[in-house]
mmCIF file of C-alpha atoms in Angstrom:
data_model
loop_
_atom_site.group_PDB
_atom_site.id
_atom_site.type_symbol
_atom_site.label_atom_id
_atom_site.label_comp_id
_atom_site.label_asym_id
_atom_site.label_seq_id
_atom_site.Cartn_x
_atom_site.Cartn_y
_atom_site.Cartn_z
ATOM 1 C CA MET A 1 -5.758 2.952 0.992
ATOM 2 C CA LEU A 2 -4.975 0.668 -1.930
ATOM 3 C CA THR A 3 -6.405 -2.838 -1.975
ATOM 4 C CA LEU A 4 -4.145 -5.857 -2.103
ATOM 5 C CA ASN A 5 -4.557 -9.478 -3.142
ATOM 6 C CA LEU A 6 -6.619 -11.217 -0.496
ATOM 7 C CA ALA A 7 -7.953 -14.141 -2.475
ATOM 8 C CA ASN A 8 -6.629 -17.642 -2.774
ATOM 9 C CA ALA A 9 -8.899 -20.583 -3.456
ATOM 10 C CA ASN A 10 -6.646 -22.891 -1.452
ATOM 11 C CA ARG A 11 -6.886 -20.826 1.704
ATOM 12 C CA PHE A 12 -9.498 -19.820 4.222
ATOM 13 C CA PRO A 13 -11.895 -17.448 2.436
ATOM 14 C CA LEU A 14 -10.962 -14.174 4.100
ATOM 15 C CA TRP A 15 -9.974 -12.163 1.069
ATOM 16 C CA LEU A 16 -11.359 -8.737 1.319
ATOM 17 C CA LEU A 17 -9.179 -7.070 3.880
ATOM 18 C CA THR A 18 -7.469 -4.079 2.305
ATOM 19 C CA LEU A 19 -4.575 -1.741 2.575
ATOM 20 C CA GLY A 20 -7.239 0.674 3.683
ATOM 21 C CA LEU A 21 -8.361 -1.549 6.571
ATOM 22 C CA SER A 22 -8.170 0.461 9.765
ATOM 23 C CA SER A 23 -10.128 0.030 12.972
ATOM 24 C CA LEU A 24 -12.398 -2.990 13.471
ATOM 25 C CA LEU A 25 -14.937 -2.775 16.277
ATOM 26 C CA VAL A 26 -12.493 -1.519 18.902
ATOM 27 C CA SER A 27 -11.627 1.925 20.171
ATOM 28 C CA SER A 28 -8.389 3.225 21.598
ATOM 29 C CA THR A 29 -8.207 4.493 25.146
ATOM 30 C CA ALA A 30 -6.676 7.863 25.848
ATOM 31 C CA SER A 31 -3.604 6.257 27.382
ATOM 32 C CA ALA A 32 -3.088 3.555 24.735
ATOM 33 C CA GLU A 33 -0.047 3.663 22.504
ATOM 34 C CA VAL A 34 -1.101 4.272 18.911
ATOM 35 C CA SER A 35 0.509 3.912 15.498
ATOM 36 C CA ILE A 36 1.301 6.619 12.956
ATOM 37 C CA PHE A 37 -2.324 6.572 11.826
ATOM 38 C CA ASN A 38 -3.547 8.012 15.126
ATOM 39 C CA GLN A 39 -0.523 9.922 16.369
ATOM 40 C CA PRO A 40 -0.714 13.714 16.752
ATOM 41 C CA THR A 41 1.198 15.892 14.330
ATOM 42 C CA GLU A 42 3.760 16.799 16.986
ATOM 43 C CA GLN A 43 4.708 13.166 17.482
ATOM 44 C CA ILE A 44 5.100 12.560 13.757
ATOM 45 C CA LEU A 45 7.280 15.658 13.450
ATOM 46 C CA GLN A 46 9.501 14.308 16.195
ATOM 47 C CA THR A 47 9.699 10.747 14.861
ATOM 48 C CA GLY A 48 10.371 11.877 11.314
ATOM 49 C CA ALA A 49 12.986 14.490 12.185
ATOM 50 C CA PHE A 50 15.949 12.805 10.505
ATOM 51 C CA GLN A 51 17.452 12.462 7.033
ATOM 52 C CA CYS A 52 15.686 9.275 5.993
ATOM 53 C CA SER A 53 16.989 9.657 2.444
ATOM 54 C CA GLU A 54 20.313 8.432 3.864
ATOM 55 C CA LEU A 55 18.808 5.009 4.569
ATOM 56 C CA GLU A 56 19.751 2.217 2.169
ATOM 57 C CA ILE A 57 16.677 2.231 -0.085
ATOM 58 C CA GLY A 58 16.712 6.022 -0.261
ATOM 59 C CA LYS A 59 20.316 5.963 -1.438
ATOM 60 C CA ARG A 60 19.670 3.198 -3.958
ATOM 61 C CA ILE A 61 16.858 4.984 -5.781
ATOM 62 C CA ALA A 62 18.655 8.335 -5.938
ATOM 63 C CA GLY A 63 20.698 9.377 -8.967
ATOM 64 C CA LEU A 64 19.580 6.650 -11.367
ATOM 65 C CA GLN A 65 19.728 8.812 -14.484
ATOM 66 C CA ASN A 66 22.177 6.331 -16.006
ATOM 67 C CA ARG A 67 19.242 3.880 -16.159
ATOM 68 C CA CYS A 68 17.195 6.137 -18.415
ATOM 69 C CA GLY A 69 16.768 4.079 -21.563
ATOM 70 C CA ASP A 70 16.484 0.754 -19.714
ATOM 71 C CA SER A 71 13.787 -1.688 -20.801
ATOM 72 C CA ILE A 72 10.707 -2.585 -18.771
ATOM 73 C CA ASP A 73 12.340 -5.811 -17.638
ATOM 74 C CA GLN A 74 15.523 -4.019 -16.574
ATOM 75 C CA TRP A 75 13.565 -1.485 -14.538
ATOM 76 C CA LYS A 76 11.490 -4.251 -12.982
ATOM 77 C CA LYS A 77 14.569 -6.255 -12.063
ATOM 78 C CA PHE A 78 16.060 -3.272 -10.271
ATOM 79 C CA ALA A 79 12.768 -2.462 -8.533
ATOM 80 C CA LEU A 80 12.402 -6.015 -7.243
ATOM 81 C CA SER A 81 16.000 -5.973 -5.982
ATOM 82 C CA LEU A 82 14.923 -3.232 -3.563
ATOM 83 C CA ILE A 83 12.572 -5.616 -1.785
ATOM 84 C CA HIS A 84 14.727 -8.736 -1.709
ATOM 85 C CA VAL A 85 14.159 -10.625 1.548
ATOM 86 C CA PRO A 86 17.322 -12.164 3.016
ATOM 87 C CA THR A 87 17.341 -15.741 4.245
ATOM 88 C CA GLN A 88 15.463 -15.852 7.522
ATOM 89 C CA HIS A 89 15.678 -18.216 10.481
ATOM 90 C CA PRO A 90 12.152 -18.408 11.868
ATOM 91 C CA ILE A 91 11.246 -18.812 15.503
ATOM 92 C CA ASP A 92 10.373 -22.435 14.749
ATOM 93 C CA ASP A 93 10.963 -24.746 11.803
ATOM 94 C CA GLY A 94 7.409 -24.578 10.498
ATOM 95 C CA PHE A 95 6.905 -23.595 6.869
ATOM 96 C CA GLN A 96 3.959 -21.400 7.858
ATOM 97 C CA THR A 97 6.120 -19.373 10.245
ATOM 98 C CA ARG A 98 8.686 -18.810 7.519
ATOM 99 C CA GLU A 99 6.004 -17.676 5.069
ATOM 100 C CA LEU A 100 4.418 -15.292 7.561
ATOM 101 C CA GLN A 101 7.755 -13.834 8.547
ATOM 102 C CA THR A 102 8.729 -13.351 4.895
ATOM 103 C CA VAL A 103 5.614 -11.373 3.974
ATOM 104 C CA VAL A 104 5.962 -9.170 7.069
ATOM 105 C CA TYR A 105 9.584 -8.449 6.247
ATOM 106 C CA ARG A 106 8.933 -7.809 2.538
ATOM 107 C CA ASN A 107 6.003 -5.542 3.357
ATOM 108 C CA THR A 108 8.302 -3.223 5.307
ATOM 109 C CA LEU A 109 10.605 -2.981 2.288
ATOM 110 C CA ILE A 110 7.680 -2.218 -0.031
ATOM 111 C CA THR A 111 6.262 0.376 2.369
ATOM 112 C CA GLU A 112 9.644 2.054 2.698
ATOM 113 C CA ALA A 113 10.363 1.945 -1.050
ATOM 114 C CA TYR A 114 7.126 3.826 -1.720
ATOM 115 C CA ALA A 115 7.905 6.358 1.026
ATOM 116 C CA HIS A 116 11.375 7.126 -0.329
ATOM 117 C CA LEU A 117 10.033 7.404 -3.857
ATOM 118 C CA TYR A 118 7.326 9.849 -2.802
ATOM 119 C CA LEU A 119 9.902 12.099 -1.154
ATOM 120 C CA MET A 120 12.273 11.801 -4.128
ATOM 121 C CA SER A 121 9.460 12.634 -6.536
ATOM 122 C CA GLN A 122 8.990 16.026 -4.872
ATOM 123 C CA ALA A 123 11.871 17.251 -7.020
ATOM 124 C CA SER A 124 10.684 15.573 -10.227
ATOM 125 C CA PHE A 125 8.673 18.499 -11.596
ATOM 126 C CA PRO A 126 10.389 21.887 -11.095
ATOM 127 C CA ALA A 127 7.084 23.602 -11.884
ATOM 128 C CA CYS A 128 5.536 21.945 -8.825
ATOM 129 C CA SER A 129 7.871 23.799 -6.411
ATOM 130 C CA GLY A 130 8.676 20.781 -4.277
ATOM 131 C CA HIS A 131 5.261 19.137 -4.467
ATOM 132 C CA SER A 132 5.153 15.519 -5.625
ATOM 133 C CA PRO A 133 3.273 14.839 -8.883
ATOM 134 C CA LEU A 134 2.766 11.229 -7.707
ATOM 135 C CA PRO A 135 0.304 11.276 -4.788
ATOM 136 C CA TRP A 136 -0.592 7.652 -5.580
ATOM 137 C CA VAL A 137 2.875 6.713 -4.330
ATOM 138 C CA GLY A 138 2.255 8.445 -1.002
ATOM 139 C CA GLY A 139 -1.096 6.699 -0.691
ATOM 140 C CA ALA A 140 0.534 3.388 -1.591
ATOM 141 C CA SER A 141 3.108 3.801 1.179
ATOM 142 C CA LEU A 142 0.487 4.575 3.808
ATOM 143 C CA GLY A 143 -1.754 1.800 2.512
ATOM 144 C CA SER A 144 1.095 -0.700 2.556
ATOM 145 C CA LEU A 145 1.895 0.301 6.132
ATOM 146 C CA LYS A 146 -1.746 -0.279 7.080
ATOM 147 C CA SER A 147 -1.792 -3.734 5.521
ATOM 148 C CA GLY A 148 1.525 -4.405 7.228
ATOM 149 C CA GLN A 149 -0.175 -3.959 10.575
ATOM 150 C CA VAL A 150 -2.510 -6.822 9.667
ATOM 151 C CA MET A 151 0.464 -8.928 8.581
ATOM 152 C CA ARG A 152 2.331 -8.302 11.827
ATOM 153 C CA SER A 153 -0.723 -9.380 13.781
ATOM 154 C CA GLY A 154 -0.894 -12.517 11.629
ATOM 155 C CA LEU A 155 2.667 -13.465 12.558
ATOM 156 C CA SER A 156 2.036 -12.532 16.185
ATOM 157 C CA VAL A 157 -1.034 -14.727 16.540
ATOM 158 C CA TYR A 158 0.768 -17.658 14.953
ATOM 159 C CA VAL A 159 3.617 -17.567 17.487
ATOM 160 C CA ASP A 160 1.293 -16.772 20.413
ATOM 161 C CA GLY A 161 2.148 -13.126 20.752
ATOM 162 C CA ILE A 162 4.833 -10.615 19.811
ATOM 163 C CA GLU A 163 4.811 -7.658 22.175
ATOM 164 C CA GLU A 164 6.592 -5.405 19.673
ATOM 165 C CA PHE A 165 3.711 -5.854 17.212
ATOM 166 C CA ASP A 166 0.848 -5.956 19.704
ATOM 167 C CA ARG A 167 1.670 -2.770 21.641
ATOM 168 C CA TYR A 168 -0.251 -0.386 19.379
ATOM 169 C CA GLU A 169 -3.905 -0.419 20.307
ATOM 170 C CA ASP A 170 -5.044 0.651 16.836
ATOM 171 C CA ALA A 171 -2.827 -1.916 15.089
ATOM 172 C CA ASP A 172 -3.660 -5.035 17.109
ATOM 173 C CA TYR A 173 -5.747 -7.031 14.670
ATOM 174 C CA ARG A 174 -5.724 -10.150 16.850
ATOM 175 C CA LYS A 175 -8.383 -8.589 19.091
ATOM 176 C CA ARG A 176 -10.362 -7.287 16.153
ATOM 177 C CA PHE A 177 -10.441 -10.563 14.283
ATOM 178 C CA SER A 178 -11.486 -12.357 17.454
ATOM 179 C CA LYS A 179 -14.414 -9.993 17.914
ATOM 180 C CA LEU A 180 -15.387 -10.255 14.255
ATOM 181 C CA PHE A 181 -15.034 -14.019 13.701
ATOM 182 C CA GLY A 182 -14.909 -15.532 17.191
ATOM 183 C CA PRO A 183 -11.944 -17.182 18.890
ATOM 184 C CA ILE A 184 -12.035 -20.450 16.950
ATOM 185 C CA ILE A 185 -11.675 -19.256 13.377
ATOM 186 C CA SER A 186 -10.114 -15.823 13.948
ATOM 187 C CA ARG A 187 -6.576 -17.205 14.203
ATOM 188 C CA ILE A 188 -6.859 -19.124 10.926
ATOM 189 C CA ALA A 189 -8.522 -16.147 9.275
ATOM 190 C CA LEU A 190 -5.791 -13.723 10.329
ATOM 191 C CA GLU A 191 -2.920 -16.037 9.374
ATOM 192 C CA ASN A 192 -4.291 -16.604 5.898
ATOM 193 C CA ALA A 193 -5.263 -12.976 5.416
ATOM 194 C CA THR A 194 -1.625 -12.148 6.171
ATOM 195 C CA LEU A 195 -0.319 -14.487 3.486
ATOM 196 C CA THR A 196 -2.749 -13.293 0.832
ATOM 197 C CA LEU A 197 -2.120 -9.644 1.749
ATOM 198 C CA GLY A 198 1.553 -10.333 1.160
ATOM 199 C CA GLU A 199 0.848 -11.741 -2.299
ATOM 200 C CA GLY A 200 -1.165 -8.708 -3.328
ATOM 201 C CA ASN A 201 1.339 -6.291 -1.810
ATOM 202 C CA LEU A 202 3.998 -7.822 -4.057
ATOM 203 C CA ALA A 203 1.788 -7.981 -7.170
ATOM 204 C CA ILE A 204 0.907 -4.275 -7.123
ATOM 205 C CA PHE A 205 4.498 -3.275 -6.413
ATOM 206 C CA THR A 206 5.734 -5.425 -9.308
ATOM 207 C CA ASP A 207 3.331 -3.872 -11.796
ATOM 208 C CA LEU A 208 3.624 -0.211 -10.829
ATOM 209 C CA TYR A 209 6.775 0.628 -8.879
ATOM 210 C CA TRP A 210 9.205 0.319 -11.784
ATOM 211 C CA GLN A 211 7.369 2.842 -13.918
ATOM 212 C CA LEU A 212 6.857 5.296 -11.063
ATOM 213 C CA LEU A 213 10.565 5.109 -10.263
ATOM 214 C CA ALA A 214 11.452 5.584 -13.933
ATOM 215 C CA GLY A 215 9.054 8.530 -14.169
ATOM 216 C CA ALA A 216 10.440 10.245 -11.085
ATOM 217 C CA THR A 217 14.005 9.660 -12.308
ATOM 218 C CA CYS A 218 13.820 10.232 -16.055
ATOM 219 C CA GLY A 219 10.521 12.037 -16.581
ATOM 220 C CA PRO A 220 7.132 10.972 -17.976
ATOM 221 C CA GLU A 221 8.330 11.027 -21.593
ATOM 222 C CA GLU A 222 10.890 8.345 -20.784
ATOM 223 C CA VAL A 223 8.198 6.052 -19.360
ATOM 224 C CA ILE A 224 6.066 6.683 -22.430
ATOM 225 C CA ARG A 225 8.971 5.743 -24.713
ATOM 226 C CA THR A 226 9.785 2.679 -22.626
ATOM 227 C CA ILE A 227 6.225 1.363 -22.832
ATOM 228 C CA GLU A 228 5.708 2.240 -26.501
ATOM 229 C CA ASN A 229 9.034 0.634 -27.504
ATOM 230 C CA ASP A 230 8.087 -2.661 -25.871
ATOM 231 C CA PRO A 231 5.811 -5.065 -27.834
ATOM 232 C CA ARG A 232 3.756 -5.574 -24.664
ATOM 233 C CA GLY A 233 2.907 -1.885 -24.718
ATOM 234 C CA LYS A 234 0.585 -2.507 -27.655
ATOM 235 C CA THR A 235 -1.409 -5.351 -26.091
ATOM 236 C CA ASP A 236 -1.032 -5.344 -22.302
ATOM 237 C CA ALA A 237 -4.102 -3.654 -20.788
ATOM 238 C CA LYS A 238 -2.186 -2.580 -17.666
ATOM 239 C CA LEU A 239 0.536 -0.885 -19.691
ATOM 240 C CA LEU A 240 -1.973 0.751 -22.013
ATOM 241 C CA ARG A 241 -3.918 2.185 -19.065
ATOM 242 C CA SER A 242 -0.718 3.356 -17.379
ATOM 243 C CA LEU A 243 0.333 5.017 -20.621
ATOM 244 C CA ARG A 244 -2.708 7.289 -20.458
ATOM 245 C CA SER A 245 -1.633 8.458 -17.021
ATOM 246 C CA TRP A 246 1.936 9.135 -18.117
ATOM 247 C CA LYS A 247 0.748 11.184 -21.085
ATOM 248 C CA LEU A 248 -1.315 13.337 -18.710
ATOM 249 C CA LEU A 249 1.702 13.768 -16.446
ATOM 250 C CA ALA A 250 3.832 14.741 -19.437
ATOM 251 C CA GLU A 251 1.310 17.469 -20.257
ATOM 252 C CA ALA A 252 1.367 18.642 -16.628
ATOM 253 C CA GLN A 253 5.144 19.131 -16.480
ATOM 254 C CA ALA A 254 5.136 22.724 -17.638
ATOM 255 C CA ASP A 255 2.631 24.144 -15.164
ATOM 256 C CA CYS A 256 2.005 21.367 -12.621
ATOM 257 C CA ASP A 257 -1.677 21.360 -13.543
ATOM 258 C CA PRO A 258 -3.391 19.864 -10.451
ATOM 259 C CA ASP A 259 -6.325 18.547 -12.481
ATOM 260 C CA LYS A 260 -4.092 16.569 -14.829
ATOM 261 C CA ILE A 261 -1.968 15.303 -11.957
ATOM 262 C CA ILE A 262 -4.882 13.914 -9.956
ATOM 263 C CA ARG A 263 -6.521 12.408 -13.052
ATOM 264 C CA ALA A 264 -3.269 10.701 -13.947
ATOM 265 C CA ASN A 265 -2.845 9.303 -10.449
ATOM 266 C CA LYS A 266 -6.435 8.121 -10.308
ATOM 267 C CA GLY A 267 -5.569 6.155 -13.419
ATOM 268 C CA PHE A 268 -3.042 4.196 -11.369
ATOM 269 C CA VAL A 269 -5.900 3.270 -9.016
ATOM 270 C CA GLU A 270 -7.727 1.801 -12.020
ATOM 271 C CA VAL A 271 -4.672 -0.225 -12.989
ATOM 272 C CA GLU A 272 -4.255 -1.697 -9.529
ATOM 273 C CA GLN A 273 -7.954 -2.382 -8.940
ATOM 274 C CA TYR A 274 -9.581 -3.230 -12.261
ATOM 275 C CA LEU A 275 -6.560 -4.843 -13.888
ATOM 276 C CA VAL A 276 -4.365 -6.261 -11.111
ATOM 277 C CA GLY A 277 -6.709 -7.232 -8.309
ATOM 278 C CA GLN A 278 -10.299 -7.665 -9.452
ATOM 279 C CA GLU A 279 -10.170 -11.059 -11.105
ATOM 280 C CA VAL A 280 -8.027 -12.677 -8.434
ATOM 281 C CA MET A 281 -9.565 -11.070 -5.380
ATOM 282 C CA TYR A 282 -13.211 -10.377 -5.936
ATOM 283 C CA GLU A 283 -14.800 -12.376 -8.755
ATOM 284 C CA GLY A 284 -16.810 -15.530 -8.145
ATOM 285 C CA ILE A 285 -19.684 -16.327 -5.789
ATOM 286 C CA THR A 286 -17.605 -17.054 -2.683
ATOM 287 C CA LYS A 287 -15.401 -13.998 -3.100
ATOM 288 C CA SER A 288 -18.414 -11.814 -3.751
ATOM 289 C CA VAL A 289 -20.023 -12.958 -0.497
ATOM 290 C CA GLY A 290 -16.810 -12.182 1.351
ATOM 291 C CA GLY A 291 -16.805 -8.681 -0.068
ATOM 292 C CA LYS A 292 -20.357 -8.172 1.095
ATOM 293 C CA ILE A 293 -19.551 -9.296 4.637
ATOM 294 C CA LEU A 294 -16.538 -7.023 5.068
ATOM 295 C CA SER A 295 -18.011 -3.962 3.339
ATOM 296 C CA ARG A 296 -19.001 -2.284 6.605
ATOM 297 C CA ILE A 297 -15.563 -2.434 8.205
ATOM 298 C CA VAL A 298 -13.191 -1.263 5.456
ATOM 299 C CA GLU A 299 -11.715 2.116 6.348
ATOM 300 C CA PRO A 300 -9.165 4.363 4.614
ATOM 301 C CA ALA A 301 -5.482 4.633 5.493
ATOM 302 C CA VAL A 302 -5.504 8.371 6.160
ATOM 303 C CA PRO A 303 -3.407 9.431 9.180
ATOM 304 C CA ALA A 304 -5.255 11.629 11.655
ATOM 305 C CA ALA A 305 -2.564 14.263 11.096
ATOM 306 C CA LEU A 306 -3.841 14.634 7.521
ATOM 307 C CA GLY A 307 -7.569 14.572 8.225
ATOM 308 C CA THR A 308 -10.403 12.113 7.728
ATOM 309 C CA PHE A 309 -12.262 10.322 4.966
ATOM 310 C CA PRO A 310 -15.418 8.178 5.197
ATOM 311 C CA ASP A 311 -15.161 4.412 5.326
ATOM 312 C CA PHE A 312 -16.184 2.374 2.314
ATOM 313 C CA TYR A 313 -19.744 1.561 3.408
ATOM 314 C CA VAL A 314 -20.630 5.183 4.196
ATOM 315 C CA HIS A 315 -19.186 6.342 0.883
ATOM 316 C CA ALA A 316 -20.814 3.651 -1.252
ATOM 317 C CA LYS A 317 -24.328 3.897 0.160
ATOM 318 C CA LYS A 318 -24.555 7.550 -0.917
ATOM 319 C CA LYS A 319 -24.951 6.321 -4.485
ATOM 320 C CA THR A 320 -25.993 2.702 -4.012
ATOM 321 C CA PRO A 321 -28.874 1.115 -2.055
ATOM 322 C CA LYS A 322 -27.322 -0.258 1.117
ATOM 323 C CA TRP A 323 -28.356 -3.843 0.346
ATOM 324 C CA LEU A 324 -26.278 -3.658 -2.858
ATOM 325 C CA VAL A 325 -23.126 -2.234 -1.290
ATOM 326 C CA SER A 326 -20.203 -4.641 -1.659
ATOM 327 C CA PHE A 327 -16.470 -4.170 -1.562
ATOM 328 C CA ALA A 328 -16.257 -6.858 -4.236
ATOM 329 C CA ASN A 329 -17.943 -4.449 -6.645
ATOM 330 C CA ALA A 330 -15.059 -2.923 -8.586
ATOM 331 C CA ASP A 331 -16.909 0.276 -9.515
ATOM 332 C CA GLN A 332 -17.879 0.998 -5.907
ATOM 333 C CA ARG A 333 -14.381 0.208 -4.677
ATOM 334 C CA VAL A 334 -12.580 2.285 -7.312
ATOM 335 C CA SER A 335 -14.908 5.241 -6.771
ATOM 336 C CA TRP A 336 -14.145 5.192 -3.033
ATOM 337 C CA MET A 337 -10.406 4.913 -3.589
ATOM 338 C CA GLN A 338 -10.242 7.604 -6.245
ATOM 339 C CA ASP A 339 -12.252 10.050 -4.129
ATOM 340 C CA GLN A 340 -10.028 9.237 -1.173
ATOM 341 C CA LEU A 341 -6.908 9.867 -3.249
ATOM 342 C CA GLY A 342 -8.302 13.234 -4.288
ATOM 343 C CA VAL A 343 -8.814 14.253 -0.671
ATOM 344 C CA MET A 344 -5.408 12.889 0.272
ATOM 345 C CA GLU A 345 -3.765 14.892 -2.511
ATOM 346 C CA ASP A 346 -5.454 18.043 -1.237
ATOM 347 C CA GLU A 347 -3.958 17.346 2.193
ATOM 348 C CA PHE A 348 -0.554 16.569 0.692
ATOM 349 C CA ARG A 349 -0.610 19.982 -1.003
ATOM 350 C CA ALA A 350 -1.961 21.903 1.972
ATOM 351 C CA LYS A 351 0.477 20.256 4.382
ATOM 352 C CA ASN A 352 3.503 19.881 2.162
ATOM 353 C CA TRP A 353 5.642 20.826 5.180
ATOM 354 C CA LEU A 354 4.500 17.591 6.850
ATOM 355 C CA MET A 355 5.361 15.239 4.003
ATOM 356 C CA LYS A 356 9.043 14.717 4.806
ATOM 357 C CA PRO A 357 8.540 13.966 8.518
ATOM 358 C CA LEU A 358 5.470 11.844 7.784
ATOM 359 C CA PHE A 359 7.167 9.598 5.260
ATOM 360 C CA CYS A 360 10.409 9.570 7.224
ATOM 361 C CA ALA A 361 8.323 8.350 10.172
ATOM 362 C CA VAL A 362 6.969 5.619 7.884
ATOM 363 C CA THR A 363 10.530 4.577 7.025
ATOM 364 C CA ALA A 364 11.445 4.594 10.720
ATOM 365 C CA ASP A 365 8.560 2.232 11.457
ATOM 366 C CA SER A 366 9.599 -0.063 8.603
ATOM 367 C CA THR A 367 13.277 -0.218 9.520
ATOM 368 C CA ALA A 368 12.467 -0.787 13.192
ATOM 369 C CA THR A 369 10.281 -3.768 12.288
ATOM 370 C CA ARG A 370 13.022 -5.312 10.161
ATOM 371 C CA SER A 371 15.579 -4.748 12.899
ATOM 372 C CA PHE A 372 13.287 -6.491 15.339
ATOM 373 C CA LEU A 373 12.830 -9.486 13.032
ATOM 374 C CA ASP A 374 16.572 -9.689 12.386
ATOM 375 C CA SER A 375 17.418 -9.654 16.080
ATOM 376 C CA ALA A 376 14.572 -11.875 17.255
ATOM 377 C CA TYR A 377 14.663 -14.616 14.639
ATOM 378 C CA ASN A 378 18.222 -14.678 13.292
#
């Protein structure tokens, strides 16, 4: 759902794939194996039927009240330690293979860290009766998983196929890129999209995860104090915009006001899009053209078990002449993402019983991918 960094002037200009990228010009057959995004509810309930909070990241983020009072840098250091990638031994000695493998591995850690935090945050506001006040975190986990599917395909195409990554019909981006760009440039496009996705995945995590973890652990007031007590909190646009969201969440603590909660979380979308990604990913003539080209194929990361939401092009052209629709347009992109988050939050509330198995299934997918990489390449 949430867009990642897909721009790098030194790489092939395929920047505008997103965490919300879903199905490109290919349909699944009834018998095809599908990922979490197209699995029936019953399958997710089965896959997620375990105590995923007992996994390493879940244990590490639990019971951190002794960190309340830490500085921004201390929180960030801890957050980044959750996604440390161990030394890898790639399938060959090429630098590109090592880079691709690293971003795939780190993406699983980021995806899982968001999933554990969403589940932990369900207990953050007693007034919410077990409902998380941080739906952005749930969307970030699902979005990171979606971008991870692109990354896995990027590693797969580079080493001429990895069956473990290619088996899901709806997650095989090698076929989709080939249909979209042709066989000659699709491999280069997918490899470089993977690397730039990895950069953006890390950038958004670095800016937002620490404060979301601090908020779920110590409460919104603690995040407010942490930001206001840091000199950067008076000048840094990202921190100032985040502060507005935390003040709304502080007001919502007493009664779990759904309007304040969704407005606060939509503010995090503005931080990640306007302030983290826009300049790097979408500004400039070449990047703008890329956004225009990919506008018709960007879809949300909403699992079928939660419902549906229109793709970017359908959403944008309701308010914008179709010849002006572009994913590089920050206002169009943010509007789509914020509306999607609102619908997702409604589903999170209505199907709160599904949240634990859903995000435990996400952690199962992430840990299985790391186990595969550890056994195959080490």
